[in-house]
XYZ file of C-alpha atoms in Angstrom:
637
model
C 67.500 130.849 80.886
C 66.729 134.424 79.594
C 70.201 135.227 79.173
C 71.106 136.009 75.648
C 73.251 133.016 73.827
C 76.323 135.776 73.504
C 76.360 136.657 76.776
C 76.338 133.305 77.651
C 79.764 132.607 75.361
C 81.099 135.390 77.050
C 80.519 134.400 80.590
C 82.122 131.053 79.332
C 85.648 131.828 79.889
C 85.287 132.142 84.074
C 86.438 128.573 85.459
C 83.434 129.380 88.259
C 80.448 129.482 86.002
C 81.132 127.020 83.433
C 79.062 124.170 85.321
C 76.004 126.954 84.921
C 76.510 127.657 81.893
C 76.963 123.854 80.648
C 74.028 122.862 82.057
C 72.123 126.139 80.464
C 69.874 125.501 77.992
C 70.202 128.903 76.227
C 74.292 128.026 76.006
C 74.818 127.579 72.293
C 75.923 124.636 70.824
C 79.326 125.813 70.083
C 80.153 126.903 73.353
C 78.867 123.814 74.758
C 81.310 121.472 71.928
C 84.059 123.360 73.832
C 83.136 122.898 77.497
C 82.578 119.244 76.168
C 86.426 118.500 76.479
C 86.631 120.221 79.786
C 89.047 118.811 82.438
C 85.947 118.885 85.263
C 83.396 115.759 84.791
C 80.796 117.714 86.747
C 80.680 120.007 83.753
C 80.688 117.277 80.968
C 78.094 115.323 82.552
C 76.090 119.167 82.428
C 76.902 118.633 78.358
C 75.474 115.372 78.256
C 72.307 116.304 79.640
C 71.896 119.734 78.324
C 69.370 119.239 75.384
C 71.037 121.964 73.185
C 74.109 120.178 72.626
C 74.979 119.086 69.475
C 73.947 115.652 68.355
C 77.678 115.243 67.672
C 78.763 116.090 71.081
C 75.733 114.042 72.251
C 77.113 111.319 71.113
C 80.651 111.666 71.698
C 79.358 112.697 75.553
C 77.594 109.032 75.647
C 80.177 106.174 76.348
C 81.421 108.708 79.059
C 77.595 109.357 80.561
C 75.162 107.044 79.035
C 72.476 107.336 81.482
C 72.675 110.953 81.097
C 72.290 110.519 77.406
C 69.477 108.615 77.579
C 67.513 110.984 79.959
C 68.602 114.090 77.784
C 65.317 115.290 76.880
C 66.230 115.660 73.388
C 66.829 112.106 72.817
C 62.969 111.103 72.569
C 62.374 113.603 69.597
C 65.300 112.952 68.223
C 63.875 109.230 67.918
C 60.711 110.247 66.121
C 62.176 113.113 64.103
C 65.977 111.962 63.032
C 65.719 108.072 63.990
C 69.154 107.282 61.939
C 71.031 110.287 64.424
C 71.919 106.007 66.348
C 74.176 106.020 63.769
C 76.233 109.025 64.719
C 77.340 107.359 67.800
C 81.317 106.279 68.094
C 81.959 102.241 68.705
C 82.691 103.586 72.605
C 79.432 105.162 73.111
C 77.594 101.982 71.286
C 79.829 99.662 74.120
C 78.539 102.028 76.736
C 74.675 102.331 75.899
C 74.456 98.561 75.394
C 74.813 98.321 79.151
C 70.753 98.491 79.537
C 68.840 95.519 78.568
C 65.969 98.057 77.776
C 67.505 100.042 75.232
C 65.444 100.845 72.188
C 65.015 98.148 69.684
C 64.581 100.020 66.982
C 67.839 101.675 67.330
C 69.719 98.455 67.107
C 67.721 97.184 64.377
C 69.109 100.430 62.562
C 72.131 98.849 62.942
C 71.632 95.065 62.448
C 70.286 95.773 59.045
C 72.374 98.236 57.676
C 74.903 95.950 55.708
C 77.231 98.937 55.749
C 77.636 97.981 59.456
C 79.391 94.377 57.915
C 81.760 95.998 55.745
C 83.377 98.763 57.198
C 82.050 98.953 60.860
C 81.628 96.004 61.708
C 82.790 95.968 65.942
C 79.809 97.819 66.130
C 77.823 95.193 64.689
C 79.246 92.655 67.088
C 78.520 94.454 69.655
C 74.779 95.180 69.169
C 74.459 91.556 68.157
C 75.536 90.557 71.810
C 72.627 92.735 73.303
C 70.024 90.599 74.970
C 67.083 91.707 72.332
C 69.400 90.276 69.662
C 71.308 87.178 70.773
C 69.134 86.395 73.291
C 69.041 86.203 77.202
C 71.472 83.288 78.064
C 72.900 81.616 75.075
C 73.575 77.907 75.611
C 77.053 77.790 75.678
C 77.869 81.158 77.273
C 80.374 80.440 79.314
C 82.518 78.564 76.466
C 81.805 81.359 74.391
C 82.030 84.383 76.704
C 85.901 82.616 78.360
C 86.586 82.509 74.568
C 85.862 86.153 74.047
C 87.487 87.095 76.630
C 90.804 85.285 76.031
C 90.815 86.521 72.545
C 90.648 90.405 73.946
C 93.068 89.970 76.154
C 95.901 88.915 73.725
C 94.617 91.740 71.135
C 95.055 93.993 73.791
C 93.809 97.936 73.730
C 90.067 98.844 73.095
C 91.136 101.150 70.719
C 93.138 98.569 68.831
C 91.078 95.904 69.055
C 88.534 98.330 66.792
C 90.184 101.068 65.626
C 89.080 103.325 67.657
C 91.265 106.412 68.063
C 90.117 109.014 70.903
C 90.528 112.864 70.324
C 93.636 114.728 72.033
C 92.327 116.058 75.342
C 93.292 118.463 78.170
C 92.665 115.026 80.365
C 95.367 113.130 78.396
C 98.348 114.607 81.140
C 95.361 113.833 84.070
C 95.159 110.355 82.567
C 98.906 109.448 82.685
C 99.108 110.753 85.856
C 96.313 108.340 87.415
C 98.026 105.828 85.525
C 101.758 106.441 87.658
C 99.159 106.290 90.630
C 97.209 102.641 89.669
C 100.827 101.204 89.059
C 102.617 102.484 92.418
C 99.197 101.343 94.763
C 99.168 98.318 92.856
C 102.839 97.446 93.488
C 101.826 98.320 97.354
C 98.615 96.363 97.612
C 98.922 93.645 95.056
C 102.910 92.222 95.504
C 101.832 89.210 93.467
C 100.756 91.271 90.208
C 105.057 91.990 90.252
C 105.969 89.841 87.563
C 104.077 91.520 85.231
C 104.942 95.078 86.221
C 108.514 94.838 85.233
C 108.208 97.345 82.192
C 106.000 99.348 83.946
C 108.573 100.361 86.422
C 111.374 100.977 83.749
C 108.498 103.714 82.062
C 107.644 105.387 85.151
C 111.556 106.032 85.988
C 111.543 107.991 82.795
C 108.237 109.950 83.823
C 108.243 110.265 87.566
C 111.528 109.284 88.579
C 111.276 110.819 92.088
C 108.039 108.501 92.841
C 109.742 105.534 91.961
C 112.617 106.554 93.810
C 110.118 106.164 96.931
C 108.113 103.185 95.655
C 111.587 101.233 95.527
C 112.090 101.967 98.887
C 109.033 101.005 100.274
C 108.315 97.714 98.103
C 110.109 94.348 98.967
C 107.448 92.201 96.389
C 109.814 93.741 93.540
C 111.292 90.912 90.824
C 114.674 90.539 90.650
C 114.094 91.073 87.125
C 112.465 94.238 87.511
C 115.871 95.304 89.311
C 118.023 94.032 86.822
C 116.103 96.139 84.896
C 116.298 98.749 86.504
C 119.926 98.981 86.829
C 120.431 99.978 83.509
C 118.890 103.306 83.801
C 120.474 106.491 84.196
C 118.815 108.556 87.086
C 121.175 108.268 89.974
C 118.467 108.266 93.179
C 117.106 105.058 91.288
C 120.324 102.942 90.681
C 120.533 103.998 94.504
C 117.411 102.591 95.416
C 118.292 99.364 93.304
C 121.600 99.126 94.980
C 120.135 99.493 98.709
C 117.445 97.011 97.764
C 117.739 93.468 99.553
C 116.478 91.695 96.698
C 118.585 92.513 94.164
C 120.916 90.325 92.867
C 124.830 89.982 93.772
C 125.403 90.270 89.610
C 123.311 93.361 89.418
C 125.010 94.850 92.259
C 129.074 94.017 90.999
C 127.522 95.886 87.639
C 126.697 98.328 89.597
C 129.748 98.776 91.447
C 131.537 98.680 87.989
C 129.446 101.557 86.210
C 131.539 104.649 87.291
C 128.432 106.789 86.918
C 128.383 108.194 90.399
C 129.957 108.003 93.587
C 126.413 107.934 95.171
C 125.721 104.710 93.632
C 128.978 103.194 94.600
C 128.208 104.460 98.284
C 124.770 102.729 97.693
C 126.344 99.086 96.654
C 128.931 99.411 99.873
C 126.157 99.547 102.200
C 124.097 96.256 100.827
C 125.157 93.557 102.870
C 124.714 91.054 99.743
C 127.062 92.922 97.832
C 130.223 90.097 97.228
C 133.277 90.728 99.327
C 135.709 90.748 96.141
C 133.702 93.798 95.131
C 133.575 95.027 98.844
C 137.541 95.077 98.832
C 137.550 97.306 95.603
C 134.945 99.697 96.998
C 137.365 99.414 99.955
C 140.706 101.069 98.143
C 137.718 103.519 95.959
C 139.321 107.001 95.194
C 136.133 108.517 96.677
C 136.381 108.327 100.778
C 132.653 108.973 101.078
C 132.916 105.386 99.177
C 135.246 103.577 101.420
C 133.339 105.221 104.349
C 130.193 103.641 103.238
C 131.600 100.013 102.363
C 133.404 99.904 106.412
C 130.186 99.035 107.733
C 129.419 95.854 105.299
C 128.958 93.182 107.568
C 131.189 90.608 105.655
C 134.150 92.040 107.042
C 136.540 90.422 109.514
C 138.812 91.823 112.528
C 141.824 91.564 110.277
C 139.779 93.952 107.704
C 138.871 96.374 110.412
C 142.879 96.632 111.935
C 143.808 97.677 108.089
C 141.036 100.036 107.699
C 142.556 101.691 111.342
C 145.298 102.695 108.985
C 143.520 104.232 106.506
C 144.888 108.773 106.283
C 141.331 109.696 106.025
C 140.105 110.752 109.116
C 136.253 110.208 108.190
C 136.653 106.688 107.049
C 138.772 105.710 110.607
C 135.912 107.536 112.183
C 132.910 105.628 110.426
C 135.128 101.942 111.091
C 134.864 103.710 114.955
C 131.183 104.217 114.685
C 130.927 99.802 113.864
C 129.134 97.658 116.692
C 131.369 94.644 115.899
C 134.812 96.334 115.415
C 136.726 94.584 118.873
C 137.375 96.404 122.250
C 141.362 96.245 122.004
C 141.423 97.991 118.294
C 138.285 100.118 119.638
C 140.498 101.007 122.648
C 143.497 102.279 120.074
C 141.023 104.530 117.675
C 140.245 106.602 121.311
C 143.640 107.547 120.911
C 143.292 108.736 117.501
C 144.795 112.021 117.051
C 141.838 112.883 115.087
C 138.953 114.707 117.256
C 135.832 113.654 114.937
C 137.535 109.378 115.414
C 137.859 110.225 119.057
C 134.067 111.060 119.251
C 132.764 108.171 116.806
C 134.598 106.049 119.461
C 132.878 107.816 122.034
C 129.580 107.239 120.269
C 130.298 103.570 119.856
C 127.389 101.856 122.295
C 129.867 98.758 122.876
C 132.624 101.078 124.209
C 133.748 99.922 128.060
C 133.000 102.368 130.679
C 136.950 103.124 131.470
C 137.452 104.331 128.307
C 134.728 106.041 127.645
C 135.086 108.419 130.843
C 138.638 108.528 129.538
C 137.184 110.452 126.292
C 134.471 112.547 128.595
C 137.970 114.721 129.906
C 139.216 115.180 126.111
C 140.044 118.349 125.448
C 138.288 118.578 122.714
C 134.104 119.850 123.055
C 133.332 116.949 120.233
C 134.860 114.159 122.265
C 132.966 115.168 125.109
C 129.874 115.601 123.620
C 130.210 112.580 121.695
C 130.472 110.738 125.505
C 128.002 112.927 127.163
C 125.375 111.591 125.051
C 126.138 107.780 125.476
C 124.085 105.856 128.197
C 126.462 104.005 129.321
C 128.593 107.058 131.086
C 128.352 106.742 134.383
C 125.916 109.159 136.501
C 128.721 110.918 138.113
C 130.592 111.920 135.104
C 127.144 113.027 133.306
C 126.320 115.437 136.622
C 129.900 116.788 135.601
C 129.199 117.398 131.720
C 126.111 119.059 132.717
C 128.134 121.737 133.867
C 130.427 122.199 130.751
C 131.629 125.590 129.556
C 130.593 124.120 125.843
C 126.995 124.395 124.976
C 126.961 121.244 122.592
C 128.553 119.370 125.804
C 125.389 120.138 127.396
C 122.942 119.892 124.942
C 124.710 115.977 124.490
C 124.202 115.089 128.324
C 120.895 116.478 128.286
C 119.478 113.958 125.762
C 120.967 111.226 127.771
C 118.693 107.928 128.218
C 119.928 107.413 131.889
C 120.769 111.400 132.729
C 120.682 111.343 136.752
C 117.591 113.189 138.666
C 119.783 115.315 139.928
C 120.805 116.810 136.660
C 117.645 118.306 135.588
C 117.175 120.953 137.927
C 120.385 122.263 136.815
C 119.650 121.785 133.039
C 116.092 123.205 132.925
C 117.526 126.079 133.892
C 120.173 126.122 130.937
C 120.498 129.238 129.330
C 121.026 127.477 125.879
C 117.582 127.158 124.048
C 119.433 123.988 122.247
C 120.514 122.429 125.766
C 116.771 122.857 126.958
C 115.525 121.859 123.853
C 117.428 118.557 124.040
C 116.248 118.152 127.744
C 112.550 118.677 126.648
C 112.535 116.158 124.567
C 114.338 113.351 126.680
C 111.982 110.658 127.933
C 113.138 111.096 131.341
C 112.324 114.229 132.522
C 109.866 114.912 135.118
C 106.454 116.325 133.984
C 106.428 119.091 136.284
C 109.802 120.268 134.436
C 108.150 120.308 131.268
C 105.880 123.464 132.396
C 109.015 125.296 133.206
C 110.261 124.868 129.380
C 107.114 125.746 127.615
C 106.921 128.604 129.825
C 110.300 130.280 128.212
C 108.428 130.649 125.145
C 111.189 129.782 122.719
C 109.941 127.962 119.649
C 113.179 125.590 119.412
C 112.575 124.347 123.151
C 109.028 124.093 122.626
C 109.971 121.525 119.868
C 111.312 119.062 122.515
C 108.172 119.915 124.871
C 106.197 118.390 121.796
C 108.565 115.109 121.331
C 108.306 114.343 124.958
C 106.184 111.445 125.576
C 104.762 112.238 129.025
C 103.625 116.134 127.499
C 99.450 116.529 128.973
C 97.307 116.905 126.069
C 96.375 120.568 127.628
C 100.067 121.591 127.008
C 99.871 120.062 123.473
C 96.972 122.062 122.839
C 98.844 125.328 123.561
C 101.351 124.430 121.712
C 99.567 123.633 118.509
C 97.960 126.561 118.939
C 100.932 129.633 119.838
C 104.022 127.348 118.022
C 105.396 127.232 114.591
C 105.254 124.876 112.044
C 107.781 122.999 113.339
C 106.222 122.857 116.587
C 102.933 122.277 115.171
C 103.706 119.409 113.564
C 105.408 117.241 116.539
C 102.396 117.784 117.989
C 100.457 116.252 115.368
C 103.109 113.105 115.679
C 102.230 112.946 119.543
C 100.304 110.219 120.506
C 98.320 112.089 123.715
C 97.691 114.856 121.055
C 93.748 115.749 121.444
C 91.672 114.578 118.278
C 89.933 117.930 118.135
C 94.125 119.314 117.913
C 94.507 116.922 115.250
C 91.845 117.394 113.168
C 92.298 121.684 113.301
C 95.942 120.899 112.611
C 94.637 118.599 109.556
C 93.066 122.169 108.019
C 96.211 123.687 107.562
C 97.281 121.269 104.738
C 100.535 121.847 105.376
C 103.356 118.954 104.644
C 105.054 119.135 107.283
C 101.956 118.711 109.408
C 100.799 115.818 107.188
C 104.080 113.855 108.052
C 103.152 114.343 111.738
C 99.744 112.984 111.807
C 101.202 109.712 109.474
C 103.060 109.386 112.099
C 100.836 109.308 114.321
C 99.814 105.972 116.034
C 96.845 107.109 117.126
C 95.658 109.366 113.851
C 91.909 108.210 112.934
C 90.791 107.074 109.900
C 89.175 109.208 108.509
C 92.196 111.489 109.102
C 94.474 109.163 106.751
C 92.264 109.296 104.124
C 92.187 112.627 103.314
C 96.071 112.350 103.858
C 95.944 109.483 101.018
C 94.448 112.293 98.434
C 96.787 114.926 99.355
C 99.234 115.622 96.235
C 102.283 114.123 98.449
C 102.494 110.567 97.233
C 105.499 110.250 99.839
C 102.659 109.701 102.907
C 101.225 106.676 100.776
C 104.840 105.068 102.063
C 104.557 106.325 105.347
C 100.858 105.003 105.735
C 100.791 101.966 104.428
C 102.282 99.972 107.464
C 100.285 102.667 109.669
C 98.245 100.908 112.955
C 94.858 102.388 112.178
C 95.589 101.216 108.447
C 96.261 97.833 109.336
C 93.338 97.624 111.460
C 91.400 98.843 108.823
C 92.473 96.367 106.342
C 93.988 98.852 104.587
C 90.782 100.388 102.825
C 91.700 103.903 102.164
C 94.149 102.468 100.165
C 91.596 100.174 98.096
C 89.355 103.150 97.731
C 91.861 104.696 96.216
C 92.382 102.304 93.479
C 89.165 102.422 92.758
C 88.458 105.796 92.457
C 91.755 105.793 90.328
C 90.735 103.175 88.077
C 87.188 104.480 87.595
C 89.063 108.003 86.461
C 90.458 105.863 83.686
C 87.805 103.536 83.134
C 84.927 106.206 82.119
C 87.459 108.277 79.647
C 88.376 104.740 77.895
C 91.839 105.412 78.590
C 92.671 102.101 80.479
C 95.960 100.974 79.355
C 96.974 97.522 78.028
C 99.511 96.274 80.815
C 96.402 97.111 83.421
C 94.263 95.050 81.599
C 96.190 92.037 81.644
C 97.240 92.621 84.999
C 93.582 92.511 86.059
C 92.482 89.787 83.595
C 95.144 87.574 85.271
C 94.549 88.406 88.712
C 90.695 89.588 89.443
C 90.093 86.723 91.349
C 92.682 87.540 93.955
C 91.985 90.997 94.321
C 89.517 92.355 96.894
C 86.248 92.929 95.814
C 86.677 96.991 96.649
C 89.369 96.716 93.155
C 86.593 94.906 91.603
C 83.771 96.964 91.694
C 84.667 100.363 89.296
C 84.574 97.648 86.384
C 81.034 96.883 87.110
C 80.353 99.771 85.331
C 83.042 99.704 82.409
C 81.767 100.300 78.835
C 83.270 97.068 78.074
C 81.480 93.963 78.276
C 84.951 92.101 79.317
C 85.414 94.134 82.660
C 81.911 94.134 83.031
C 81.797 90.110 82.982
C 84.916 89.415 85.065
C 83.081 91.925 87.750
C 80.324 89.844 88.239
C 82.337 86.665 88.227
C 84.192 87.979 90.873
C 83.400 85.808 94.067
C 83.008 88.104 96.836
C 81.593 91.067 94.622
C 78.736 93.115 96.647
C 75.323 91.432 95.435
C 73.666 95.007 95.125
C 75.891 94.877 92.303
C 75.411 91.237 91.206
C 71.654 92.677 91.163
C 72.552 95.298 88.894
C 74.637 93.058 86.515
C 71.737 90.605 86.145
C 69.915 93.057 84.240
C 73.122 94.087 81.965
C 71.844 94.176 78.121
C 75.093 92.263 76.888
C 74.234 88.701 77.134
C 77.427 86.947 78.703
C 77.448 89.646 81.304
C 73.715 88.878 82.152
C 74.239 85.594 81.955
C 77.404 85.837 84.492
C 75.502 87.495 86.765
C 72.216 85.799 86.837
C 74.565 82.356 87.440
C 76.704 84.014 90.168
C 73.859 85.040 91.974
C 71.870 81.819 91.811
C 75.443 79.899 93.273
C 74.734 82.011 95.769
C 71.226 81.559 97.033
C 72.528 78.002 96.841
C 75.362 78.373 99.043
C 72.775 80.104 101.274
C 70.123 77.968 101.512
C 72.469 74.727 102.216
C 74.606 76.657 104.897
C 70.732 77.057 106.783
C-alpha cells in the first residue's frame, strides 16, 4: 500500500499483477477505470471492491458485483457525504442491487421522488417501485400480475431494448459470442425439444463457426426438418454435407441438393442417404464425377438388375465399390473376381458374403492386393491363411496377421516377422496369445507397440510401460484401453494433448472426473464423443449440465444474454433440469429470477435465498414455492 500511485500505473501493464494492483488501494482511479473492462472477473470484482475506484466505475462495476458494491467500504460515506451519487447508477446496476430486500431506503426514495425519474428514466422507476419497501411484500394479485409481466418481457425481447439500455464495447464482447456458439450447441445436445425454436440459430452459427456445426449436425438427430431445409441453402460445403448425410432431412431438400452443382462432395453426400429418391439416385448414377457414382452404388434402393449394369461401368473404382456391396448376388459377385482390374479383384476379395471357393481362388492372384485383400477376410480357410503368412509381400502378411480366425499355428511364425507393420497388425489382433504380446513390446518399435496398446488382453503393467517409454501415438491407445491403470490415465490426462484426449473419451472405463476436465478443454469435438459416453450416462449426464450453467452464468452476469435464449428458456424452464435452472437465481433480472424459483425441483437452499429477494413477485414466488413444499412434506408423513 506504500507504493507510489505511478509506480503502481506502471506495474499495470504485466497480465500477472493486475489482480494486485486492482485490488490496491493506492492504484489510482484511472488505472483502475481501465482494469475495470478487463477480460479476467477475478480482477473486476478487485475494482468493485477497491474503495478508490471511481464512483463512475463503482457504479458501472455494480449490476456485474452488487454484493461487492455494497461492502465497498466507500459506499457508507458516500451515503452520508454524496447521498444523490444512487443516482449515478445505470438501469443494470439498479436491476442488480434491488436483489436485497434490505437495501437502503433512502436510496430508493431518492428515486421515487425525483419526478425526473417519470419523464425520462422511467424503467428505473419501475423497477425500484417493485422493491419490497415500496410495493410491498406480497401484493394480492401477484401471480396475475407477475405472469403478466413476464409475458409482456418476453415478446419485447432484449434487456437492453426493453429500456434502452446500450452496454459499452468490451474486450469480453468476442468471449461473449463465443459462450453463446457454446449455450446453443449443449443445448441442441441436452435439450432436443428446445429444436423448433433453434432453427435460426443454426443458420447464424454456420456463418460464425462453421466447423462446430459441421460436428453438431453430425451428432444431433432432434434437428427440425426445417432447420435442414434451412440449412441447405448455405454455402459452406462440410455443412450441405452434413445436411445431405442427415436421416432426417427431407427427400425435397435432398433432390435440391443433388441439383445444386456446387460440389462434387455434396453430390457424394446425397448418394450415400438411403432416403435420397431413386429417380435422383439414377442421375447421381450416370454423374460425370466417378467419386459420385462410386458413392450412390451403395444406396440401398437398388436392385440386381441395377448392380449387373453398374458391372459395366469403365471405371475401375466404381466396379470396385459395387464389389465392396453386401447385397450385390454370388453369380455377378463370382464374375467381378474375374475382373481384369486388381483393386475390383480385391474389393471382391474383401466382400464378407464371398463363398469360400472363390475366395481361395483370389488368395493365388498374382497380384499382392488380391491376396491381401483375401488374407484379411475371416472366412479363408485356416490352411490357406498358414500359407499367406508366409508371403514374399509384406502387405500379404500384415493382411493375414489381422485376421479374426488366424490359426494358432500362425503366430509363432508371425511374431517373429521382420516387418514392424506385419507385427504391428498381429499385436493388435484379438487373438493372439498374451505371452506373445511380451515378445512384441520387447522389439521396441513404436509402430508395433501401437498394436500392443489396441490389444484387448494387454496387462495393465505392460500398459504402464508403454504410456510411459511410447509416443504419442502409443500413448494415446493406451489411454483408449480399458485395463489401462487409473493412476496411467490420470498422468496421461496432464499432458493435454488431443490426441490423448480422444483416447480417454474413448475410454469405457475413463472416470468422471476425468471427462469433465475433458468437457472444458478448447476441443468442442470430445463434447460429441462424450455425450453417449458409459460413465456419462451413468452420471446423468452432469458434466454436461454444469457446463451450461457455468456458460450461461458467463452471460448472465455481463447482461449479454441474447433474445432467442431467453425465449428458449421462458418456454421451456419447466422441463429443464434444475442444474440449467439455477445460474438464473442470481440474474439481475427479476424475470429469470422469478421463473428460478418457480422452477419445481429447484434446490431449496436456493428457494431460501429467493424468499428474501427485494423484488416483490420474486419474493412472493419463492415464499409460495416453498410453503407447497412443506405441504407436500408434511402430507407424504
Amino acid at each position: 500500500m506504500d507504493t507510489f500511485p505511478a509506480r503502481l500505473t506502471a506495474l499495470a501493464r504485466f497480465a500477472a499483477l493486475q489482480p494486485l494492483i486492482a485490488a490496491n488501494p493506492a492504484t489510482p482511479p484511472t488505472t483502475l477505470e481501465q482494469l475495470s473492462t478487463s477480460t479476467d472477473p477475478g480482477i473486476r470484482r478487485a475494482v468493485a471492491q477497491n474503495p478508490n475506484a471511481s464512483v463512475q466505475t463503482l457504479c458501472r462495476l455494480a449490476g456485474e458485483f452488487p454484493q461487492e458494491f455494497l461492502h465497498n467500504p466507500i459506499i457508507p460515506l458516500l451515503s452520508m457525504t454524496r447521498p444523490a451519487f444512487v443516482k449515478d447508477l445505470p438501469l443494470l446496476s439498479w436491476a442488480s442491487l434491488l436483489r436485497f430486500e434490505n437495501l437502503s431506503r433512502s436510496w430508493l426514495q431518492q428515486i421515487v421522488t425525483d419526478k425526473s425519474y417519470e419523464r425520462n428514466r422511467s424503467p428505473i422507476l419501475r423497477l425500484v417501485q417493485l422493491h419490497v419497501t415500496q410495493a410491498g411484500k406480497k401484493p394480492e394479485a401477484w401471480r396475475f400480475e407477475a405472469t403478466h409481466a413476464l409475458r409482456a418481457y418476453r415478446q419485447i425481447g432484449k434487456f437492453q431494448q426493453t429500456v434502452g439500455y446500450q452496454p459499452k464495447a468490451t474486450p469480453l464482447a468476442s468471449i461473449h459470442q463465443q459462450a453463446e456458439i457454446d449455450i446453443f450447441l449443449l443445448l441442441a445436445l441436452l435439450c432436443p425439444q428446445c429444436a423448433p425454436m433453434l432453427k435460426e440459430q443454426w443458420t447464424n452459427v454456420v456463418h460464425t463457426s462453421p466447423d462446430r456445426i459441421v460436428g453438431a449436425l453430425s451428432s444431433s438427430l432432434a434437428i427440425s426438418s426445417k432447420t435442414l431445409s434451412l440449412l441447405s441453402f448455405e454455402r459452406n460445403v462440410p455443412v450441405l454435407c452434413q445436411v445431405a448425410r442427415h436421416p432426417r432431412t427431407p427427400a425435397n431438400v435432398l433432390v435440391h441438393l443433388a441439383g445444386r452443382r456446387l460440389s462434387w462432395e455434396v453430390r457424394c453426400a446425397v448418394a450415400s442417404n438411403p432416403h435420397t429418391p431413386l429417380e435422383n439416385v439414377y442421375r447421381l448414377l450416370s454423374d460425370s464425377k466417378r467419386v459420385v457414382r462410386r458413392a450412390a452404388v451403395s444406396h440401398p434402393a437398388l436392385t440386381q438388375q441395377d448392380y449387373e449394369i453398374l458391372a459395366l461401368d469403365q471405371e475401375t473404382s466404381v466396379r470396385a465399390a459395387l464389389a465392396r456391396v453386401p447385397r450385390i448376388g454370388l453369380d455377378l459377385l463370382s464374375q467381378l473376381a474375374r475382373d481384369p482390374a486388381p483393386a475390383v479383384r480385391a474389393a471382391v476379395a474383401r466382400n464378407v458374403k464371398i463363398n469360400v471357393e472363390t475366395l481361395t481362388t483370389l488368395a493365388h492372384d498374382p497380384e499382392p492386393v488380391v491376396r491381401a485383400a483375401a488374407a484379411a477376410n475371416s472366412r479363408l480357410p485356416g490352411e490357406i491363411q498358414s500359407m499367406l503368412a508366409t508371403d514374399p509381400e509384406v502387405a500379404v502378411r500384415a493382411g493375414v496377421s489381422g485376421n479374426a480366425r488366424l490359426p494358432e499355428s500362425c503366430f509363432a511364425v508371425l511374431v517373429q516377422d521382420p516387418s514392424p507393420l506385419v507385427r504391428k497388425q498381429l499385436a493388435a489382433n484379438s487373438r493372439l496369445p498374451v505371452q506373445h504380446l511380451e515378445t512384441l513390446w520387447r522389439t521396441g518399435n513404436a509402430e508395433v507397440w501401437q498394436g500392443v496398446a489396441r490389444h484387448p488382453q494387454t496387462a495393465p503393467e505392460l500398459l504402464t510401460q508403454l504410456a510411459q517409454q511410447g509416443d504419442a501415438r502409443v500413448r494415446a491407445a493406451v489411454a483408449a484401453h480399458r485395463q489401462t491403470p487409473l493412476e496411467v490415465l490420470y498422468a496421461l490426462e496432464q499432458e493435454n494433448v488431443r490426441e490423448i484426449w480422444q483416447g480417454l473419451a474413448m475410454n469405457p472405463n475413463a472416470p468422471l472426473d476425468i471427462l469433465e476436465r475433458a468437457l472444458a478443454t478448447p476441443y468442442t469435438d470430445l463434447w460429441y464423443r462424450l455425450f453417449n459416453h458409459p460413465t456419462m450416462l451413468r452420471n446423468q449426464r452432469r458434466p454436461y449440465l454444469t457446463l451450461l450453467a457455468s456458460k450461461l452464468q458467463q452471460l448472465m452476469v455481463a447482461n449479454s444474454f441474447p433474445n432467442w435464449l431467453r425465449k428458449v428458456v421462458f418456454q421451456y424452464y419447466t422441463s429443464f433440469p434444475a442444474t440449467i435452472m439455477e445460474p438464473f437465481a442470481s440474474s439481475p433480472h427479476w424475470e429469470e429470477r422469478y421463473l428460478a424459483a418457480r422452477h419445481p425441483q429447484i434446490a431449496e437452499s436456493l428457494l431460501d435465498t429467493l424468499a428474501h429477494d427485494g423484488i416483490c413477485y420474486v419474493q412472493a414466488g419463492a415464499q409460495d414455492a416453498l410453503q407447497q413444499r412443506k405441504l407436500s412434506h408434511n402430507l407424504k408423513h
